[in-house]
Amino acid sequence: MNYFVEGLQGSGKSTMVQKLSEFNSDYTAIREGDYSPIELAWCAYVDEEKYQEILEKYKEIRGLIEEKSFRENGKRIICYTQILTDIPGFHKDLERYEIYNNRVSLNEMKDIILSRFKSWNKDKQIFECSLFQNIVEDMILFKVMSDDEIIEFYKEVRKALDGKDYHIVYLKADDVRGNLDVIRKERSDDQGNELWFPLMMGFFNECPYSKERGLSGEEDLINHFIHRQELELRICEEVFEGKYTIFTSKKYNDEDIRGLHNSI
């Protein structure tokens, strides 16, 4: 069995991944930014020529880059957010080579995602926000796709996953605003200055979806998260029947997790 842990930002995905890991000590947890056989968030995805250019450009940390790089079907995946360096602009530079936020076309993004789901053949893995969050967010905010179009894409994902053992654990937030308040506090510096929320707000305000609809500000962001959760739950129901369990965010206990594992 494999687990996909999904839910909105602040819903407790990292905690659930940790809990599932504790109950399944022989499983491998794959978190955001780790090298993953399916997800490419926080990773640069480049061809060999560009990879060599990056190594030459940042030759003083060549060893660090190589240590966090992986070869895959003629491409190189660089887990650049895991590279600690004080070189100005390094992380911003490599961010340009992610597949999300309109950095590649819709068809190219779909092909990359589907081919990686098809190729994945591992077992006993626990994935943090690798099935919905980054893909759905991109398709709403940057590709400006309708809910029905996104659901049609996930029908293709379901086909790509045929024959594989997996279960989706979705953490449903009853209080989206409250969850957002929690993560805003958690992702602040020692002086209480918010680090994550201003970036998220700028990201939302400037995306094609918001610009097309004249959206901006905290209320519109919260409404977007509410919509995204509704869509992700609809995908579970309409596409992944029998393959998911919904827990209310932060209102489950260890017995619930043990029961989930024993029932699958």
PDB file of C-alpha atoms in Angstrom:
ATOM      1  CA  MET A   1       0.000   0.000   0.000  1.00  0.00           C
ATOM      2  CA  ASN A   2       0.960   3.645  -0.552  1.00  0.00           C
ATOM      3  CA  TYR A   3      -0.611   6.750   0.943  1.00  0.00           C
ATOM      4  CA  PHE A   4      -1.321  10.156  -0.553  1.00  0.00           C
ATOM      5  CA  VAL A   5      -1.870  12.704   2.242  1.00  0.00           C
ATOM      6  CA  GLU A   6      -3.835  15.676   0.893  1.00  0.00           C
ATOM      7  CA  GLY A   7      -5.598  18.797   2.141  1.00  0.00           C
ATOM      8  CA  LEU A   8      -5.329  22.566   2.221  1.00  0.00           C
ATOM      9  CA  GLN A   9      -2.340  24.453   3.566  1.00  0.00           C
ATOM     10  CA  GLY A  10      -2.448  24.305   7.358  1.00  0.00           C
ATOM     11  CA  SER A  11      -4.677  21.221   7.514  1.00  0.00           C
ATOM     12  CA  GLY A  12      -1.995  19.121   9.222  1.00  0.00           C
ATOM     13  CA  LYS A  13      -0.584  17.089   6.323  1.00  0.00           C
ATOM     14  CA  SER A  14       2.938  17.011   7.744  1.00  0.00           C
ATOM     15  CA  THR A  15       1.607  15.714  11.074  1.00  0.00           C
ATOM     16  CA  MET A  16      -0.429  13.021   9.332  1.00  0.00           C
ATOM     17  CA  VAL A  17       2.604  11.940   7.291  1.00  0.00           C
ATOM     18  CA  GLN A  18       4.570  11.642  10.529  1.00  0.00           C
ATOM     19  CA  LYS A  19       1.780   9.658  12.214  1.00  0.00           C
ATOM     20  CA  LEU A  20       1.447   7.264   9.278  1.00  0.00           C
ATOM     21  CA  SER A  21       5.228   6.826   9.319  1.00  0.00           C
ATOM     22  CA  GLU A  22       5.133   5.912  13.001  1.00  0.00           C
ATOM     23  CA  PHE A  23       2.440   3.291  12.391  1.00  0.00           C
ATOM     24  CA  ASN A  24       4.294   1.984   9.331  1.00  0.00           C
ATOM     25  CA  SER A  25       7.958   2.007  10.283  1.00  0.00           C
ATOM     26  CA  ASP A  26       9.012   0.195   7.105  1.00  0.00           C
ATOM     27  CA  TYR A  27       7.424   2.858   4.864  1.00  0.00           C
ATOM     28  CA  THR A  28       9.284   5.782   3.278  1.00  0.00           C
ATOM     29  CA  ALA A  29       7.877   9.283   3.823  1.00  0.00           C
ATOM     30  CA  ILE A  30       8.304  11.663   0.887  1.00  0.00           C
ATOM     31  CA  ARG A  31       7.730  15.273   1.862  1.00  0.00           C
ATOM     32  CA  GLU A  32       7.580  18.503  -0.123  1.00  0.00           C
ATOM     33  CA  GLY A  33      10.950  19.267  -1.665  1.00  0.00           C
ATOM     34  CA  ASP A  34      12.231  15.673  -1.406  1.00  0.00           C
ATOM     35  CA  TYR A  35      13.062  13.763  -4.551  1.00  0.00           C
ATOM     36  CA  SER A  36       9.817  12.051  -5.477  1.00  0.00           C
ATOM     37  CA  PRO A  37       8.961   9.530  -8.204  1.00  0.00           C
ATOM     38  CA  ILE A  38       5.751  11.470  -8.914  1.00  0.00           C
ATOM     39  CA  GLU A  39       5.787  15.070  -7.627  1.00  0.00           C
ATOM     40  CA  LEU A  40       8.028  17.879  -8.890  1.00  0.00           C
ATOM     41  CA  ALA A  41       7.114  20.769  -6.575  1.00  0.00           C
ATOM     42  CA  TRP A  42      10.169  22.660  -5.271  1.00  0.00           C
ATOM     43  CA  CYS A  43      12.348  20.890  -7.845  1.00  0.00           C
ATOM     44  CA  ALA A  44      13.938  22.101 -11.072  1.00  0.00           C
ATOM     45  CA  TYR A  45      13.194  19.894 -14.086  1.00  0.00           C
ATOM     46  CA  VAL A  46      15.747  20.394 -16.866  1.00  0.00           C
ATOM     47  CA  ASP A  47      17.362  18.660 -19.817  1.00  0.00           C
ATOM     48  CA  GLU A  48      21.004  17.572 -19.739  1.00  0.00           C
ATOM     49  CA  GLU A  49      22.265  20.656 -21.573  1.00  0.00           C
ATOM     50  CA  LYS A  50      20.619  23.050 -19.116  1.00  0.00           C
ATOM     51  CA  TYR A  51      21.832  20.930 -16.202  1.00  0.00           C
ATOM     52  CA  GLN A  52      25.435  21.289 -17.344  1.00  0.00           C
ATOM     53  CA  GLU A  53      24.915  25.061 -17.733  1.00  0.00           C
ATOM     54  CA  ILE A  54      23.653  25.242 -14.137  1.00  0.00           C
ATOM     55  CA  LEU A  55      26.639  23.259 -12.866  1.00  0.00           C
ATOM     56  CA  GLU A  56      29.008  25.615 -14.677  1.00  0.00           C
ATOM     57  CA  LYS A  57      27.176  28.748 -13.521  1.00  0.00           C
ATOM     58  CA  TYR A  58      27.307  27.630  -9.888  1.00  0.00           C
ATOM     59  CA  LYS A  59      30.550  25.670 -10.019  1.00  0.00           C
ATOM     60  CA  GLU A  60      31.497  26.719  -6.475  1.00  0.00           C
ATOM     61  CA  ILE A  61      28.629  24.539  -5.188  1.00  0.00           C
ATOM     62  CA  ARG A  62      28.743  21.951  -7.970  1.00  0.00           C
ATOM     63  CA  GLY A  63      29.087  19.107  -5.474  1.00  0.00           C
ATOM     64  CA  LEU A  64      26.022  20.209  -3.524  1.00  0.00           C
ATOM     65  CA  ILE A  65      23.960  20.453  -6.699  1.00  0.00           C
ATOM     66  CA  GLU A  66      25.073  17.021  -7.884  1.00  0.00           C
ATOM     67  CA  GLU A  67      24.254  15.548  -4.480  1.00  0.00           C
ATOM     68  CA  LYS A  68      20.642  16.781  -4.779  1.00  0.00           C
ATOM     69  CA  SER A  69      20.207  15.900  -8.465  1.00  0.00           C
ATOM     70  CA  PHE A  70      18.607  12.819 -10.009  1.00  0.00           C
ATOM     71  CA  ARG A  71      18.611  11.480 -13.572  1.00  0.00           C
ATOM     72  CA  GLU A  72      15.271  10.425 -14.991  1.00  0.00           C
ATOM     73  CA  ASN A  73      14.412   9.576 -18.610  1.00  0.00           C
ATOM     74  CA  GLY A  74      16.891  12.011 -20.125  1.00  0.00           C
ATOM     75  CA  LYS A  75      16.012  14.756 -17.640  1.00  0.00           C
ATOM     76  CA  ARG A  76      17.626  16.016 -14.465  1.00  0.00           C
ATOM     77  CA  ILE A  77      15.645  16.773 -11.339  1.00  0.00           C
ATOM     78  CA  ILE A  78      17.354  19.157  -8.917  1.00  0.00           C
ATOM     79  CA  CYS A  79      15.925  19.371  -5.386  1.00  0.00           C
ATOM     80  CA  TYR A  80      17.211  22.920  -5.183  1.00  0.00           C
ATOM     81  CA  THR A  81      15.322  23.995  -2.056  1.00  0.00           C
ATOM     82  CA  GLN A  82      17.377  21.439  -0.107  1.00  0.00           C
ATOM     83  CA  ILE A  83      20.641  23.094  -1.148  1.00  0.00           C
ATOM     84  CA  LEU A  84      21.936  25.451   1.535  1.00  0.00           C
ATOM     85  CA  THR A  85      23.911  28.313   0.023  1.00  0.00           C
ATOM     86  CA  ASP A  86      24.312  32.053   0.455  1.00  0.00           C
ATOM     87  CA  ILE A  87      24.901  32.623  -3.263  1.00  0.00           C
ATOM     88  CA  PRO A  88      22.581  35.535  -4.175  1.00  0.00           C
ATOM     89  CA  GLY A  89      19.710  34.551  -6.438  1.00  0.00           C
ATOM     90  CA  PHE A  90      20.495  30.830  -6.617  1.00  0.00           C
ATOM     91  CA  HIS A  91      17.111  29.578  -5.429  1.00  0.00           C
ATOM     92  CA  LYS A  92      15.195  32.186  -7.423  1.00  0.00           C
ATOM     93  CA  ASP A  93      17.149  31.206 -10.518  1.00  0.00           C
ATOM     94  CA  LEU A  94      16.398  27.494 -10.219  1.00  0.00           C
ATOM     95  CA  GLU A  95      12.769  28.190  -9.394  1.00  0.00           C
ATOM     96  CA  ARG A  96      12.403  29.175 -13.065  1.00  0.00           C
ATOM     97  CA  TYR A  97      12.795  25.522 -14.030  1.00  0.00           C
ATOM     98  CA  GLU A  98       9.862  24.165 -12.057  1.00  0.00           C
ATOM     99  CA  ILE A  99       6.923  22.848 -14.083  1.00  0.00           C
ATOM    100  CA  TYR A 100       4.216  24.831 -12.277  1.00  0.00           C
ATOM    101  CA  ASN A 101       2.941  28.428 -12.462  1.00  0.00           C
ATOM    102  CA  ASN A 102       2.846  28.578 -16.271  1.00  0.00           C
ATOM    103  CA  ARG A 103       6.521  27.741 -16.647  1.00  0.00           C
ATOM    104  CA  VAL A 104       5.527  24.997 -19.090  1.00  0.00           C
ATOM    105  CA  SER A 105       2.455  24.656 -21.297  1.00  0.00           C
ATOM    106  CA  LEU A 106      -0.632  22.813 -20.097  1.00  0.00           C
ATOM    107  CA  ASN A 107      -0.066  19.904 -22.474  1.00  0.00           C
ATOM    108  CA  GLU A 108       3.575  19.579 -21.451  1.00  0.00           C
ATOM    109  CA  MET A 109       2.663  19.684 -17.767  1.00  0.00           C
ATOM    110  CA  LYS A 110      -0.014  17.024 -18.254  1.00  0.00           C
ATOM    111  CA  ASP A 111       2.390  14.781 -20.167  1.00  0.00           C
ATOM    112  CA  ILE A 112       5.060  15.076 -17.471  1.00  0.00           C
ATOM    113  CA  ILE A 113       2.631  14.363 -14.637  1.00  0.00           C
ATOM    114  CA  LEU A 114       0.893  11.436 -16.330  1.00  0.00           C
ATOM    115  CA  SER A 115       4.124   9.803 -17.503  1.00  0.00           C
ATOM    116  CA  ARG A 116       5.550   9.928 -13.983  1.00  0.00           C
ATOM    117  CA  PHE A 117       2.390   8.442 -12.445  1.00  0.00           C
ATOM    118  CA  LYS A 118       2.484   5.653 -15.047  1.00  0.00           C
ATOM    119  CA  SER A 119       6.180   4.946 -14.417  1.00  0.00           C
ATOM    120  CA  TRP A 120       5.865   4.892 -10.628  1.00  0.00           C
ATOM    121  CA  ASN A 121       5.999   1.287  -9.409  1.00  0.00           C
ATOM    122  CA  LYS A 122       7.098   1.496  -5.787  1.00  0.00           C
ATOM    123  CA  ASP A 123       5.355   0.269  -2.656  1.00  0.00           C
ATOM    124  CA  LYS A 124       5.231   1.335   0.988  1.00  0.00           C
ATOM    125  CA  GLN A 125       5.531   5.081   0.338  1.00  0.00           C
ATOM    126  CA  ILE A 126       3.772   7.985   2.042  1.00  0.00           C
ATOM    127  CA  PHE A 127       3.449  11.155  -0.049  1.00  0.00           C
ATOM    128  CA  GLU A 128       2.775  14.641   1.289  1.00  0.00           C
ATOM    129  CA  CYS A 129       0.532  16.738  -1.046  1.00  0.00           C
ATOM    130  CA  SER A 130       1.705  14.974  -4.198  1.00  0.00           C
ATOM    131  CA  LEU A 131      -1.615  14.121  -5.839  1.00  0.00           C
ATOM    132  CA  PHE A 132      -3.735  17.273  -5.564  1.00  0.00           C
ATOM    133  CA  GLN A 133      -2.282  20.437  -4.051  1.00  0.00           C
ATOM    134  CA  ASN A 134       0.285  21.693  -6.551  1.00  0.00           C
ATOM    135  CA  ILE A 135      -1.455  20.320  -9.624  1.00  0.00           C
ATOM    136  CA  VAL A 136      -4.930  21.580  -8.726  1.00  0.00           C
ATOM    137  CA  GLU A 137      -3.578  24.950  -7.584  1.00  0.00           C
ATOM    138  CA  ASP A 138      -1.751  25.399 -10.887  1.00  0.00           C
ATOM    139  CA  MET A 139      -4.717  24.318 -12.971  1.00  0.00           C
ATOM    140  CA  ILE A 140      -7.032  26.771 -11.200  1.00  0.00           C
ATOM    141  CA  LEU A 141      -4.776  29.778 -10.724  1.00  0.00           C
ATOM    142  CA  PHE A 142      -2.484  29.634 -13.765  1.00  0.00           C
ATOM    143  CA  LYS A 143      -4.185  27.493 -16.403  1.00  0.00           C
ATOM    144  CA  VAL A 144      -7.602  28.925 -15.380  1.00  0.00           C
ATOM    145  CA  MET A 145      -9.276  25.578 -16.015  1.00  0.00           C
ATOM    146  CA  SER A 146     -12.868  24.851 -15.044  1.00  0.00           C
ATOM    147  CA  ASP A 147     -13.703  22.320 -12.339  1.00  0.00           C
ATOM    148  CA  ASP A 148     -15.014  19.894 -14.952  1.00  0.00           C
ATOM    149  CA  GLU A 149     -11.806  20.178 -17.008  1.00  0.00           C
ATOM    150  CA  ILE A 150      -9.716  19.432 -13.920  1.00  0.00           C
ATOM    151  CA  ILE A 151     -11.886  16.427 -13.068  1.00  0.00           C
ATOM    152  CA  GLU A 152     -11.435  15.111 -16.623  1.00  0.00           C
ATOM    153  CA  PHE A 153      -7.664  15.360 -16.157  1.00  0.00           C
ATOM    154  CA  TYR A 154      -7.871  13.392 -12.914  1.00  0.00           C
ATOM    155  CA  LYS A 155      -9.735  10.653 -14.739  1.00  0.00           C
ATOM    156  CA  GLU A 156      -6.545  10.338 -16.803  1.00  0.00           C
ATOM    157  CA  VAL A 157      -4.530  10.248 -13.570  1.00  0.00           C
ATOM    158  CA  ARG A 158      -6.745   7.442 -12.274  1.00  0.00           C
ATOM    159  CA  LYS A 159      -6.037   5.452 -15.452  1.00  0.00           C
ATOM    160  CA  ALA A 160      -2.303   6.107 -15.071  1.00  0.00           C
ATOM    161  CA  LEU A 161      -2.512   4.651 -11.554  1.00  0.00           C
ATOM    162  CA  ASP A 162      -4.372   1.497 -12.592  1.00  0.00           C
ATOM    163  CA  GLY A 163      -2.874  -1.593 -10.992  1.00  0.00           C
ATOM    164  CA  LYS A 164      -1.112   0.339  -8.249  1.00  0.00           C
ATOM    165  CA  ASP A 165      -1.997   0.041  -4.563  1.00  0.00           C
ATOM    166  CA  TYR A 166      -2.697   3.450  -3.009  1.00  0.00           C
ATOM    167  CA  HIS A 167      -5.091   5.214  -0.681  1.00  0.00           C
ATOM    168  CA  ILE A 168      -5.812   8.942  -0.358  1.00  0.00           C
ATOM    169  CA  VAL A 169      -6.020  10.399   3.151  1.00  0.00           C
ATOM    170  CA  TYR A 170      -7.771  13.759   2.846  1.00  0.00           C
ATOM    171  CA  LEU A 171      -7.727  16.196   5.768  1.00  0.00           C
ATOM    172  CA  LYS A 172     -10.862  18.294   5.445  1.00  0.00           C
ATOM    173  CA  ALA A 173     -10.732  21.747   7.037  1.00  0.00           C
ATOM    174  CA  ASP A 174     -14.024  22.756   8.657  1.00  0.00           C
ATOM    175  CA  ASP A 175     -12.608  26.203   9.419  1.00  0.00           C
ATOM    176  CA  VAL A 176     -10.508  27.344   6.469  1.00  0.00           C
ATOM    177  CA  ARG A 177      -9.981  30.815   7.940  1.00  0.00           C
ATOM    178  CA  GLY A 178      -8.856  29.366  11.261  1.00  0.00           C
ATOM    179  CA  ASN A 179      -6.416  27.001   9.534  1.00  0.00           C
ATOM    180  CA  LEU A 180      -5.000  29.930   7.605  1.00  0.00           C
ATOM    181  CA  ASP A 181      -4.513  31.908  10.823  1.00  0.00           C
ATOM    182  CA  VAL A 182      -2.602  29.000  12.348  1.00  0.00           C
ATOM    183  CA  ILE A 183      -0.226  28.603   9.433  1.00  0.00           C
ATOM    184  CA  ARG A 184       0.347  32.366   9.291  1.00  0.00           C
ATOM    185  CA  LYS A 185       1.584  32.274  12.878  1.00  0.00           C
ATOM    186  CA  GLU A 186       3.617  29.107  12.390  1.00  0.00           C
ATOM    187  CA  ARG A 187       5.407  30.543   9.365  1.00  0.00           C
ATOM    188  CA  SER A 188       6.561  33.764  11.013  1.00  0.00           C
ATOM    189  CA  ASP A 189       9.975  34.756  12.297  1.00  0.00           C
ATOM    190  CA  ASP A 190      11.015  35.157  15.937  1.00  0.00           C
ATOM    191  CA  GLN A 191       9.720  38.729  15.945  1.00  0.00           C
ATOM    192  CA  GLY A 192       6.304  37.692  14.706  1.00  0.00           C
ATOM    193  CA  ASN A 193       6.821  38.979  11.170  1.00  0.00           C
ATOM    194  CA  GLU A 194       4.852  36.869   8.735  1.00  0.00           C
ATOM    195  CA  LEU A 195       7.019  35.129   6.129  1.00  0.00           C
ATOM    196  CA  TRP A 196       4.630  32.859   4.236  1.00  0.00           C
ATOM    197  CA  PHE A 197       1.393  34.842   4.051  1.00  0.00           C
ATOM    198  CA  PRO A 198       2.693  37.943   2.214  1.00  0.00           C
ATOM    199  CA  LEU A 199       4.248  35.654  -0.405  1.00  0.00           C
ATOM    200  CA  MET A 200       1.025  33.652  -0.727  1.00  0.00           C
ATOM    201  CA  MET A 201      -0.989  36.834  -1.003  1.00  0.00           C
ATOM    202  CA  GLY A 202       1.236  38.245  -3.725  1.00  0.00           C
ATOM    203  CA  PHE A 203       1.181  34.895  -5.538  1.00  0.00           C
ATOM    204  CA  PHE A 204      -2.636  34.858  -5.483  1.00  0.00           C
ATOM    205  CA  ASN A 205      -3.140  38.520  -6.385  1.00  0.00           C
ATOM    206  CA  GLU A 206      -0.860  38.306  -9.435  1.00  0.00           C
ATOM    207  CA  CYS A 207      -1.955  34.972 -10.903  1.00  0.00           C
ATOM    208  CA  PRO A 208      -3.993  34.868 -14.168  1.00  0.00           C
ATOM    209  CA  TYR A 209      -7.091  33.515 -12.377  1.00  0.00           C
ATOM    210  CA  SER A 210      -7.262  36.494 -10.017  1.00  0.00           C
ATOM    211  CA  LYS A 211      -6.444  39.055 -12.678  1.00  0.00           C
ATOM    212  CA  GLU A 212      -9.112  37.675 -14.998  1.00  0.00           C
ATOM    213  CA  ARG A 213     -11.740  37.888 -12.260  1.00  0.00           C
ATOM    214  CA  GLY A 214     -10.586  41.039 -10.481  1.00  0.00           C
ATOM    215  CA  LEU A 215      -9.774  39.175  -7.269  1.00  0.00           C
ATOM    216  CA  SER A 216      -7.346  40.265  -4.551  1.00  0.00           C
ATOM    217  CA  GLY A 217      -6.978  40.277  -0.810  1.00  0.00           C
ATOM    218  CA  GLU A 218      -7.506  37.894   2.063  1.00  0.00           C
ATOM    219  CA  GLU A 219     -11.234  37.258   1.605  1.00  0.00           C
ATOM    220  CA  ASP A 220     -10.814  36.260  -2.025  1.00  0.00           C
ATOM    221  CA  LEU A 221      -7.894  34.002  -1.082  1.00  0.00           C
ATOM    222  CA  ILE A 222      -9.986  32.262   1.573  1.00  0.00           C
ATOM    223  CA  ASN A 223     -12.824  31.797  -0.932  1.00  0.00           C
ATOM    224  CA  HIS A 224     -10.319  30.275  -3.346  1.00  0.00           C
ATOM    225  CA  PHE A 225      -9.173  27.791  -0.708  1.00  0.00           C
ATOM    226  CA  ILE A 226     -12.785  26.887   0.087  1.00  0.00           C
ATOM    227  CA  HIS A 227     -13.418  26.295  -3.615  1.00  0.00           C
ATOM    228  CA  ARG A 228     -10.243  24.253  -3.999  1.00  0.00           C
ATOM    229  CA  GLN A 229     -11.170  22.015  -1.084  1.00  0.00           C
ATOM    230  CA  GLU A 230     -14.652  21.474  -2.500  1.00  0.00           C
ATOM    231  CA  LEU A 231     -13.127  20.552  -5.859  1.00  0.00           C
ATOM    232  CA  GLU A 232     -10.585  18.154  -4.349  1.00  0.00           C
ATOM    233  CA  LEU A 233     -13.308  16.416  -2.366  1.00  0.00           C
ATOM    234  CA  ARG A 234     -15.375  16.175  -5.550  1.00  0.00           C
ATOM    235  CA  ILE A 235     -12.396  14.586  -7.318  1.00  0.00           C
ATOM    236  CA  CYS A 236     -12.159  12.021  -4.513  1.00  0.00           C
ATOM    237  CA  GLU A 237     -15.849  11.208  -4.789  1.00  0.00           C
ATOM    238  CA  GLU A 238     -16.183  11.166  -8.586  1.00  0.00           C
ATOM    239  CA  VAL A 239     -12.780   9.808  -9.640  1.00  0.00           C
ATOM    240  CA  PHE A 240     -11.242   7.878  -6.741  1.00  0.00           C
ATOM    241  CA  GLU A 241     -14.247   5.999  -5.359  1.00  0.00           C
ATOM    242  CA  GLY A 242     -13.127   3.418  -2.806  1.00  0.00           C
ATOM    243  CA  LYS A 243      -9.626   4.872  -2.760  1.00  0.00           C
ATOM    244  CA  TYR A 244      -9.946   7.616  -0.157  1.00  0.00           C
ATOM    245  CA  THR A 245     -10.712   8.365   3.480  1.00  0.00           C
ATOM    246  CA  ILE A 246     -11.658  11.794   4.818  1.00  0.00           C
ATOM    247  CA  PHE A 247     -10.565  12.911   8.278  1.00  0.00           C
ATOM    248  CA  THR A 248     -11.603  16.229   9.750  1.00  0.00           C
ATOM    249  CA  SER A 249      -8.436  18.291  10.050  1.00  0.00           C
ATOM    250  CA  LYS A 250      -6.851  17.997  13.508  1.00  0.00           C
ATOM    251  CA  LYS A 251      -9.878  16.114  14.919  1.00  0.00           C
ATOM    252  CA  TYR A 252      -8.674  12.553  14.482  1.00  0.00           C
ATOM    253  CA  ASN A 253      -6.664  10.389  16.886  1.00  0.00           C
ATOM    254  CA  ASP A 254      -4.172   7.539  16.753  1.00  0.00           C
ATOM    255  CA  GLU A 255      -6.947   4.955  16.859  1.00  0.00           C
ATOM    256  CA  ASP A 256      -8.480   6.487  13.720  1.00  0.00           C
ATOM    257  CA  ILE A 257      -5.143   6.095  11.918  1.00  0.00           C
ATOM    258  CA  ARG A 258      -4.665   2.553  13.184  1.00  0.00           C
ATOM    259  CA  GLY A 259      -8.176   1.696  12.061  1.00  0.00           C
ATOM    260  CA  LEU A 260      -7.507   3.189   8.624  1.00  0.00           C
ATOM    261  CA  HIS A 261      -4.400   1.072   8.124  1.00  0.00           C
ATOM    262  CA  ASN A 262      -6.106  -2.112   9.318  1.00  0.00           C
ATOM    263  CA  SER A 263      -9.171  -1.573   7.116  1.00  0.00           C
ATOM    264  CA  ILE A 264      -7.365  -1.177   3.786  1.00  0.00           C
TER     265      ILE A 264
END
